[in-house]
Tab-separated table of C-alpha atoms and ligand atoms in Angstrom:
chain	number	residue	atom	x	y	z
A	1	MET	CA	38.197	106.732	116.191
A	2	SER	CA	41.707	105.277	115.698
A	3	ALA	CA	44.694	107.004	117.309
A	4	THR	CA	45.872	108.150	113.854
A	5	GLY	CA	42.418	109.497	112.976
A	6	PHE	CA	42.251	111.336	116.302
A	7	ARG	CA	45.695	112.904	115.789
A	8	GLN	CA	44.775	114.044	112.286
A	9	THR	CA	41.518	115.637	113.419
A	10	ALA	CA	43.408	117.486	116.157
A	11	LEU	CA	45.993	118.587	113.615
A	12	HIS	CA	43.289	119.878	111.264
A	13	SER	CA	41.730	121.905	114.106
A	14	LEU	CA	45.136	123.317	115.004
A	15	VAL	CA	45.865	124.334	111.402
A	16	GLU	CA	42.380	125.825	111.055
A	17	ARG	CA	42.815	127.904	114.213
A	18	VAL	CA	46.274	129.133	113.218
A	19	VAL	CA	45.453	129.915	109.570
A	20	ASN	CA	42.271	131.747	110.543
A	21	SER	CA	43.917	133.819	113.264
A	22	THR	CA	47.323	134.697	111.789
A	23	PRO	CA	47.417	138.227	110.367
A	24	VAL	CA	48.518	138.512	106.793
A	25	THR	CA	50.739	140.956	104.915
A	26	ASP	CA	49.077	141.549	101.566
A	27	ILE	CA	52.089	142.029	99.296
A	28	HIS	CA	50.354	143.203	96.104
A	29	THR	CA	47.107	145.137	95.816
A	30	HIS	CA	45.702	148.055	93.868
A	31	LEU	CA	44.422	149.681	97.061
A	32	TYR	CA	45.537	153.093	98.285
A	33	ASP	CA	46.266	154.798	101.552
A	34	PRO	CA	43.052	156.762	102.317
A	35	ALA	CA	45.187	159.920	102.134
A	36	LEU	CA	45.137	159.410	98.352
A	37	GLY	CA	41.432	160.273	98.477
A	38	GLY	CA	39.182	159.006	95.672
A	39	LEU	CA	41.815	156.533	94.470
A	40	LEU	CA	40.801	154.171	97.264
A	41	LEU	CA	37.729	152.292	95.987
A	42	TRP	CA	35.238	150.665	98.335
A	43	GLY	CA	31.553	149.796	98.723
A	44	ILE	CA	28.908	147.729	96.966
A	45	ASP	CA	28.857	149.519	93.607
A	46	GLU	CA	32.663	149.303	93.275
A	47	LEU	CA	32.442	145.616	94.169
A	48	LEU	CA	29.894	145.044	91.424
A	49	VAL	CA	31.764	146.947	88.723
A	50	TYR	CA	35.085	145.186	89.521
A	51	HIS	CA	36.572	144.340	86.131
A	52	TYR	CA	36.365	140.599	86.850
A	53	LEU	CA	32.557	141.021	87.075
A	54	VAL	CA	32.355	143.394	84.121
A	55	ALA	CA	33.914	140.667	81.955
A	56	GLU	CA	31.401	138.114	83.249
A	57	GLY	CA	28.413	140.478	83.117
A	58	CYS	CA	29.130	141.532	79.539
A	59	ARG	CA	28.920	137.889	78.475
A	60	CYS	CA	25.290	137.831	79.597
A	61	THR	CA	23.966	140.873	77.766
A	62	THR	CA	23.812	142.007	74.168
A	63	LEU	CA	24.236	145.648	75.188
A	64	PRO	CA	27.019	147.140	73.033
A	65	TYR	CA	30.180	147.801	75.048
A	66	ASP	CA	30.145	151.541	74.425
A	67	GLN	CA	26.593	151.727	75.783
A	68	PHE	CA	27.666	149.804	78.876
A	69	TRP	CA	30.506	152.274	79.492
A	70	ALA	CA	28.148	155.217	78.922
A	71	LEU	CA	26.047	154.102	81.911
A	72	SER	CA	26.688	155.669	85.318
A	73	LYS	CA	28.510	153.513	87.867
A	74	THR	CA	25.221	152.854	89.680
A	75	GLU	CA	23.556	151.766	86.437
A	76	GLN	CA	26.483	149.484	85.569
A	77	ALA	CA	26.257	147.949	89.050
A	78	ASP	CA	22.469	147.509	88.640
A	79	LEU	CA	23.000	145.720	85.343
A	80	ILE	CA	25.682	143.411	86.708
A	81	TRP	CA	23.579	142.644	89.776
A	82	LYS	CA	20.603	141.782	87.552
A	83	GLU	CA	22.584	139.665	85.093
A	84	LEU	CA	24.897	137.833	87.485
A	85	PHE	CA	22.963	137.635	90.753
A	86	GLN	CA	19.280	137.750	89.834
A	87	GLU	CA	18.960	136.072	86.462
A	88	ARG	CA	21.436	133.271	87.164
A	89	SER	CA	23.124	131.872	90.254
A	90	PRO	CA	26.374	133.658	91.185
A	91	VAL	CA	28.644	130.617	91.108
A	92	SER	CA	31.790	132.186	89.650
A	93	GLU	CA	34.633	132.998	92.046
A	94	ALA	CA	34.249	136.754	91.500
A	95	CYS	CA	30.493	136.627	92.198
A	96	ARG	CA	30.998	134.399	95.221
A	97	GLY	CA	33.489	136.990	96.448
A	98	VAL	CA	30.811	139.702	96.608
A	99	LEU	CA	28.562	137.379	98.601
A	100	THR	CA	31.357	136.477	101.037
A	101	VAL	CA	31.969	140.172	101.700
A	102	LEU	CA	28.270	140.827	102.360
A	103	HIS	CA	27.991	137.734	104.533
A	104	LYS	CA	31.020	138.696	106.638
A	105	PHE	CA	29.407	142.098	107.216
A	106	GLY	CA	26.262	140.319	108.418
A	107	LEU	CA	24.241	141.569	105.428
A	108	ASP	CA	21.557	139.359	103.958
A	109	ALA	CA	22.067	139.098	100.209
A	110	LYS	CA	19.304	136.484	100.072
A	111	GLU	CA	16.852	139.385	100.021
A	112	ARG	CA	18.387	140.420	96.653
A	113	ASP	CA	17.763	143.997	97.807
A	114	LEU	CA	20.511	146.123	96.270
A	115	PRO	CA	19.156	149.512	97.498
A	116	SER	CA	19.242	148.396	101.139
A	117	LEU	CA	22.781	147.075	100.669
A	118	ARG	CA	23.732	150.506	99.302
A	119	ASP	CA	22.201	152.142	102.394
A	120	TRP	CA	24.358	150.032	104.683
A	121	PHE	CA	27.586	150.980	102.903
A	122	SER	CA	26.701	154.681	102.916
A	123	GLN	CA	27.190	154.874	106.732
A	124	TRP	CA	30.984	154.452	106.481
A	125	THR	CA	33.836	156.889	106.047
A	126	PRO	CA	36.893	155.610	104.123
A	127	GLN	CA	39.094	155.740	107.250
A	128	SER	CA	36.738	153.730	109.447
A	129	PHE	CA	36.038	151.319	106.607
A	130	VAL	CA	39.761	150.620	106.160
A	131	THR	CA	39.967	149.493	109.773
A	132	GLN	CA	36.733	147.507	109.501
A	133	CYS	CA	37.913	145.645	106.390
A	134	MET	CA	41.463	145.034	107.619
A	135	GLU	CA	40.217	143.693	110.951
A	136	THR	CA	37.578	141.488	109.332
A	137	ALA	CA	40.096	140.134	106.801
A	138	LYS	CA	42.911	139.904	109.427
A	139	VAL	CA	45.200	141.819	107.112
A	140	GLN	CA	47.880	143.754	109.018
A	141	SER	CA	49.628	145.487	106.157
A	142	ILE	CA	48.718	146.381	102.565
A	143	TYR	CA	51.173	146.915	99.712
A	144	MET	CA	49.913	149.427	97.174
A	145	THR	CA	50.797	149.725	93.477
A	146	ASN	CA	52.069	153.266	92.960
A	147	SER	CA	52.748	154.837	89.598
A	148	PRO	CA	54.394	158.231	89.039
A	149	PHE	CA	52.899	157.994	85.529
A	150	ASP	CA	49.368	158.127	86.958
A	151	ASP	CA	48.145	161.705	86.659
A	152	ALA	CA	45.753	161.309	89.587
A	153	GLU	CA	48.354	159.814	91.901
A	154	ARG	CA	51.556	161.709	91.039
A	155	PRO	CA	50.533	165.162	92.373
A	156	VAL	CA	49.428	163.747	95.718
A	157	TRP	CA	52.860	162.234	96.305
A	158	GLN	CA	54.552	165.402	95.103
A	159	ALA	CA	52.519	167.499	97.541
A	160	GLY	CA	53.312	165.040	100.367
A	161	PHE	CA	50.941	163.665	102.997
A	162	GLU	CA	50.995	161.835	106.274
A	163	GLY	CA	50.645	158.179	105.370
A	164	ASP	CA	48.732	155.471	107.171
A	165	PRO	CA	51.470	153.159	108.521
A	166	ARG	CA	49.440	150.094	107.505
A	167	PHE	CA	50.021	150.942	103.817
A	168	GLN	CA	53.352	150.332	102.080
A	169	ALA	CA	54.332	151.573	98.641
A	170	ALA	CA	55.618	149.665	95.608
A	171	LEU	CA	56.918	151.588	92.609
A	172	ARG	CA	55.193	150.452	89.414
A	173	LEU	CA	57.160	150.847	86.196
A	174	ASP	CA	54.973	149.503	83.359
A	175	PRO	CA	54.869	152.753	81.340
A	176	LEU	CA	58.659	153.150	81.663
A	177	LEU	CA	59.503	149.577	80.692
A	178	THR	CA	56.832	148.809	78.112
A	179	ASP	CA	56.384	152.149	76.337
A	180	TRP	CA	59.756	153.890	76.418
A	181	PRO	CA	59.118	156.522	73.690
A	182	ASN	CA	56.142	157.966	75.596
A	183	ALA	CA	57.775	157.528	78.995
A	184	ALA	CA	60.868	159.373	77.708
A	185	LEU	CA	58.711	162.339	76.677
A	186	LYS	CA	57.149	162.436	80.128
A	187	LEU	CA	60.517	162.213	81.858
A	188	VAL	CA	61.778	165.136	79.772
A	189	GLY	CA	58.683	167.114	80.793
A	190	TRP	CA	59.484	166.362	84.457
A	191	GLY	CA	63.037	167.653	84.120
A	192	TYR	CA	65.035	164.487	83.426
A	193	ASN	CA	67.548	164.819	80.625
A	194	VAL	CA	66.780	161.625	78.683
A	195	GLY	CA	66.935	161.026	74.945
A	196	GLU	CA	64.905	158.483	73.054
A	197	GLY	CA	68.028	156.442	72.255
A	198	PHE	CA	69.908	154.873	75.137
A	199	SER	CA	73.134	156.529	76.288
A	200	PRO	CA	75.002	156.698	79.612
A	201	THR	CA	73.339	160.071	80.280
A	202	THR	CA	69.883	158.664	79.630
A	203	PHE	CA	70.478	155.705	81.941
A	204	ASN	CA	71.843	158.008	84.648
A	205	GLU	CA	68.805	160.221	84.357
A	206	VAL	CA	66.425	157.252	84.518
A	207	ARG	CA	68.290	156.166	87.638
A	208	ARG	CA	67.839	159.657	89.090
A	209	PHE	CA	64.106	159.391	88.357
A	210	LEU	CA	63.985	155.984	90.102
A	211	ARG	CA	65.949	157.348	93.091
A	212	ASP	CA	63.618	160.328	93.435
A	213	TRP	CA	60.472	158.198	93.329
A	214	THR	CA	61.827	155.393	95.487
A	215	ALA	CA	62.568	157.996	98.157
A	216	ARG	CA	59.318	159.918	97.716
A	217	LEU	CA	57.212	156.753	98.094
A	218	ASN	CA	59.556	154.980	100.479
A	219	ALA	CA	59.015	152.121	98.014
A	220	ARG	CA	59.592	148.616	99.374
A	221	TYR	CA	60.064	147.096	95.933
A	222	LEU	CA	59.830	148.048	92.247
A	223	MET	CA	57.569	146.181	89.877
A	224	VAL	CA	56.390	145.582	86.340
A	225	SER	CA	53.911	143.363	84.526
A	226	LEU	CA	55.147	142.013	81.194
A	227	PRO	CA	53.642	140.236	78.192
A	228	PRO	CA	54.293	136.551	77.400
A	229	ASP	CA	56.908	137.423	74.769
A	230	PHE	CA	59.247	139.190	77.223
A	231	ALA	CA	62.813	138.106	76.432
A	232	TYR	CA	66.058	138.679	78.335
A	233	PRO	CA	68.756	139.383	77.383
A	234	SER	CA	67.674	141.202	74.282
A	235	HIS	CA	67.986	144.536	72.520
A	236	SER	CA	64.416	145.497	73.404
A	237	ASP	CA	63.819	148.766	75.251
A	238	THR	CA	62.603	146.735	78.221
A	239	ALA	CA	65.790	144.674	78.505
A	240	GLU	CA	68.052	147.689	77.887
A	241	LEU	CA	66.313	149.689	80.609
A	242	LEU	CA	66.472	146.772	83.012
A	243	ASP	CA	70.224	146.420	82.544
A	244	GLY	CA	71.035	150.110	82.265
A	245	ALA	CA	68.876	151.521	85.046
A	246	VAL	CA	66.312	149.416	86.908
A	247	LEU	CA	68.458	146.488	88.054
A	248	PRO	CA	71.458	148.637	89.071
A	249	HIS	CA	69.063	150.884	91.006
A	250	CYS	CA	67.416	147.927	92.784
A	251	HIS	CA	70.835	146.454	93.497
A	252	ASP	CA	72.207	149.654	95.011
A	253	HIS	CA	69.124	150.130	97.193
A	254	GLY	CA	68.827	146.454	98.188
A	255	LEU	CA	65.287	146.414	96.803
A	256	PRO	CA	63.561	143.477	95.107
A	257	PHE	CA	62.264	143.815	91.578
A	258	ALA	CA	58.862	142.177	91.058
A	259	LEU	CA	57.996	140.661	87.693
A	260	MET	CA	54.408	139.747	86.904
A	261	LEU	CA	54.682	137.683	83.759
A	262	GLY	CA	52.233	136.575	81.116
A	263	VAL	CA	49.634	139.317	80.734
A	264	LYS	CA	48.328	140.094	77.252
A	265	ARG	CA	46.982	143.609	77.539
A	266	ALA	CA	43.860	144.695	75.641
A	267	VAL	CA	42.926	141.387	74.036
A	268	ASN	CA	39.505	143.004	73.765
A	269	PRO	CA	40.023	146.771	74.095
A	270	SER	CA	36.246	147.402	74.204
A	271	LEU	CA	36.230	145.844	77.656
A	272	ALA	CA	38.842	148.317	78.998
A	273	LEU	CA	40.469	146.920	82.162
A	274	ALA	CA	38.360	143.765	81.806
A	275	GLY	CA	39.793	143.105	78.347
A	276	ASP	CA	43.250	141.785	79.326
A	277	GLY	CA	44.164	138.158	78.691
A	278	VAL	CA	46.823	135.570	79.436
A	279	GLY	CA	49.609	133.854	77.536
A	280	CYS	CA	52.283	131.352	78.418
A	281	SER	CA	55.631	133.079	79.074
A	282	ASP	CA	59.059	131.892	78.057
A	283	LEU	CA	60.595	131.564	81.524
A	284	GLN	CA	64.049	131.288	80.002
A	285	ALA	CA	64.002	135.088	80.349
A	286	LEU	CA	63.511	134.816	84.110
A	287	GLN	CA	66.192	132.137	84.378
A	288	ASN	CA	68.609	134.402	82.525
A	289	LEU	CA	67.710	137.388	84.732
A	290	CYS	CA	68.290	135.439	87.949
A	291	ALA	CA	71.540	133.915	86.681
A	292	ALA	CA	72.991	137.115	85.221
A	293	ASN	CA	72.105	139.268	88.231
A	294	PRO	CA	72.895	137.231	91.355
A	295	GLY	CA	73.118	140.417	93.430
A	296	ASN	CA	69.523	141.317	92.553
A	297	LYS	CA	66.403	139.940	94.226
A	298	PHE	CA	63.425	138.969	92.062
A	299	LEU	CA	59.830	138.537	93.182
A	300	THR	CA	57.803	136.724	90.536
A	301	THR	CA	54.295	135.567	89.815
A	302	VAL	CA	53.050	134.128	86.526
A	303	LEU	CA	49.572	134.406	85.069
A	304	SER	CA	49.507	131.265	83.004
A	305	ARG	CA	48.646	127.984	84.666
A	306	GLU	CA	51.032	126.244	82.267
A	307	ASN	CA	53.997	128.251	83.640
A	308	GLN	CA	53.434	127.372	87.308
A	309	HIS	CA	55.473	124.174	87.497
A	310	GLU	CA	58.434	125.594	85.603
A	311	LEU	CA	58.391	128.660	87.858
A	312	ALA	CA	58.462	126.551	91.018
A	313	VAL	CA	61.376	124.506	89.663
A	314	LEU	CA	63.205	127.716	88.753
A	315	ALA	CA	62.809	128.968	92.328
A	316	ARG	CA	64.580	125.815	93.547
A	317	LYS	CA	67.596	126.866	91.465
A	318	PHE	CA	67.865	130.523	92.421
A	319	ARG	CA	67.733	131.829	95.975
A	320	ASN	CA	67.440	135.340	94.577
A	321	LEU	CA	63.990	134.367	93.271
A	322	HIS	CA	60.952	134.453	95.573
A	323	ILE	CA	57.704	133.401	93.961
A	324	PHE	CA	54.378	134.721	95.127
A	325	GLY	CA	50.636	134.678	94.678
A	326	CYS	CA	48.022	133.054	92.530
A	327	TRP	CA	47.533	135.973	90.226
A	328	TRP	CA	44.197	137.057	88.722
A	329	PHE	CA	42.919	134.170	86.518
A	330	THR	CA	44.734	131.681	88.768
A	331	ASN	CA	43.093	133.132	91.894
A	332	ILE	CA	40.300	130.564	91.879
A	333	PRO	CA	40.078	127.892	94.591
A	334	HIS	CA	40.705	124.990	92.250
A	335	LEU	CA	43.979	126.449	90.971
A	336	ILE	CA	45.062	127.927	94.321
A	337	GLU	CA	44.831	124.432	95.759
A	338	ASP	CA	46.726	122.834	92.910
A	339	ILE	CA	49.440	125.499	92.738
A	340	THR	CA	49.915	125.746	96.512
A	341	ARG	CA	50.238	121.978	96.948
A	342	MET	CA	52.818	121.871	94.193
A	343	ARG	CA	54.787	124.798	95.625
A	344	LEU	CA	54.808	123.300	99.136
A	345	GLU	CA	56.005	119.986	97.752
A	346	LEU	CA	58.746	121.592	95.637
A	347	LEU	CA	59.780	124.566	97.763
A	348	GLY	CA	58.760	123.826	101.333
A	349	LEU	CA	57.866	127.126	102.955
A	350	THR	CA	60.129	129.382	100.864
A	351	PHE	CA	57.446	131.163	98.845
A	352	THR	CA	54.472	133.451	99.479
A	353	PRO	CA	51.307	131.595	98.503
A	354	GLN	CA	49.006	134.523	97.956
A	355	HIS	CA	48.433	138.217	97.461
A	356	SER	CA	44.938	139.655	97.062
A	357	ASP	CA	45.352	141.968	94.057
A	358	ALA	CA	42.301	143.725	95.531
A	359	ARG	CA	41.165	146.826	93.658
A	360	VAL	CA	38.256	147.462	96.004
A	361	LEU	CA	39.037	147.565	99.725
A	362	ASP	CA	36.214	145.194	100.733
A	363	GLN	CA	37.705	142.499	98.468
A	364	ILE	CA	40.509	141.761	100.934
A	365	ILE	CA	37.794	140.070	103.013
A	366	TYR	CA	36.805	137.537	100.393
A	367	LYS	CA	40.178	137.044	98.761
A	368	TRP	CA	41.778	136.141	102.091
A	369	ASP	CA	38.803	134.154	103.368
A	370	HIS	CA	38.758	131.995	100.241
A	371	THR	CA	42.532	131.522	100.270
A	372	ARG	CA	42.557	130.665	103.975
A	373	ARG	CA	39.974	127.926	103.355
A	374	VAL	CA	42.182	126.330	100.705
A	375	LEU	CA	45.335	126.693	102.805
A	376	ILE	CA	43.714	124.938	105.751
A	377	LYS	CA	43.001	121.968	103.522
A	378	VAL	CA	46.405	121.877	101.855
A	379	LEU	CA	48.499	122.467	104.986
A	380	SER	CA	46.505	119.944	107.024
A	381	ASP	CA	47.188	117.344	104.339
A	382	LYS	CA	50.901	118.153	104.281
A	383	TYR	CA	51.239	117.948	108.092
A	384	ALA	CA	49.174	114.732	108.044
A	385	ASP	CA	51.654	113.274	105.545
A	386	LEU	CA	54.417	114.124	108.026
A	387	THR	CA	52.658	112.359	110.893
A	388	LEU	CA	52.577	109.211	108.746
A	389	SER	CA	56.360	109.555	108.522
A	390	GLY	CA	56.613	109.840	112.307
A	391	TRP	CA	56.928	113.670	112.570
A	392	GLU	CA	54.439	115.702	114.558
A	393	PRO	CA	54.579	119.486	114.319
A	394	THR	CA	53.987	121.396	117.556
A	395	ALA	CA	51.489	124.252	117.734
A	396	ALA	CA	54.392	126.720	117.892
A	397	GLU	CA	55.887	125.219	114.741
A	398	VAL	CA	52.594	125.481	112.850
A	399	GLU	CA	52.267	129.114	113.980
A	400	ARG	CA	55.818	129.824	112.804
A	401	ASP	CA	55.161	128.214	109.418
A	402	VAL	CA	51.918	130.083	108.786
A	403	LYS	CA	53.548	133.403	109.735
A	404	THR	CA	56.246	132.637	107.184
A	405	LEU	CA	53.656	131.974	104.472
A	406	PHE	CA	51.582	135.034	105.395
A	407	GLY	CA	54.330	137.595	104.862
A	408	GLY	CA	57.214	136.606	107.157
A	409	GLY	CA	59.112	134.862	104.361
A	410	PHE	CA	58.505	137.768	101.991
A	411	GLU	CA	59.805	140.253	104.585
A	412	ARG	CA	62.921	138.165	105.211
A	413	PHE	CA	63.558	137.977	101.458
A	414	CYS	CA	63.201	141.765	101.137
A	415	ALA	CA	65.493	142.394	104.112
A	416	CYS	CA	68.288	139.958	103.276
B	501	FIX	O1	49.092	144.124	86.439
B	501	FIX	C1	48.515	143.913	87.518
B	501	FIX	O2	48.982	144.269	88.608
B	501	FIX	C2	47.187	143.195	87.469
B	501	FIX	O3	46.969	142.601	88.701
B	501	FIX	C3	46.088	144.145	87.069
B	501	FIX	O4	46.475	144.832	85.947
B	501	FIX	C4	44.750	143.459	86.821
B	501	FIX	O5	43.903	144.393	86.226
B	501	FIX	C5	44.115	142.938	88.064
B	501	FIX	O6	43.414	143.648	88.731
B	501	FIX	C6	44.307	141.585	88.424
B	501	FIX	O7	43.880	141.098	89.457
B	502	ZN	ZN1	47.837	143.610	90.225
């Protein structure tokens, strides 16, 4: 082997070791502290009825949607298992994810024996399973998505509980920012003196609501997902509430505001959570937000593949913008590789390549395993390019860089 070839193989092994062993901070999930009880989903049936698989499974059957939803969870899981794992090979990313989880637990899915898989999962308690999954996935910290508008979640926070320090809260504001008339009614019911029209009193009361919930959750950031037609500035309720309440609140508390852009909700309502789609966003809105609010910090991910390049260029222009993750339909190896290469080449290490978006605890295992595999490839290539330019990273430098990508950069952005 030539000296260059030898150096590059050694570099690849170094990157592989570091990427596989560095713990990750998972900055956006739909997982919950086990203290929130049944909200934390886990186990084989939850894995199989994940909405990514529901969408794929429903393509393979003629069963009417309402009859699918009338089935019990076990029956839905049976149907998805039959359609996606037994009657055809499970090549999609979401199917492969289930197999990676089983494989990492040492379970043999080759037997195609769903009842025995169920038996294995039934031995766990949620608390011990959290530790098992976090250790297997090498995830050190999990950011939740917490909504005061969720009737199951709100009372638990109001009653108070001792939280698991591995879980951090993020305050989700979709109902407030995308459905103001209904949110206003709820706020009135909870004792906030808001009117449907915007006035200084209404904005002050919304800010009081945000203060109360930021404190109650100890929220690390606030967040919203928005449709492709989000515009800013504008006279929409969303833009008015951002200017009148959300951005001043984030500014005063030094908290980032996370925007997840480009989701078209309920493209097919019969599919429930599986029925959301994607559209290309006008990122002029994000440019305007970053420019008009230099004292605010924005975390952003975009759902549309077509928006990825523009987003990365925008992040070069605004240091109050930190981009993160390959969200949902972009969380497939082919796009993770493409998007991560582009971000590294345009932004260096000043972004957070991935979040899991896990809804079922076990999924952190596959989402991070699959991402780590892609990162090893992409980072090895980037360091190899540097060696050809006469620069050789030390092991300590590679470790530093990977820590930055796996949550260190995000934490610095939040703290600054
Ligand atoms: O808005 C979001 O946070 C999305 O991630 C979810 O709504 C979506 O259902 C999801 O699970 C994507 O991965
Ligand atoms: Zn999400």
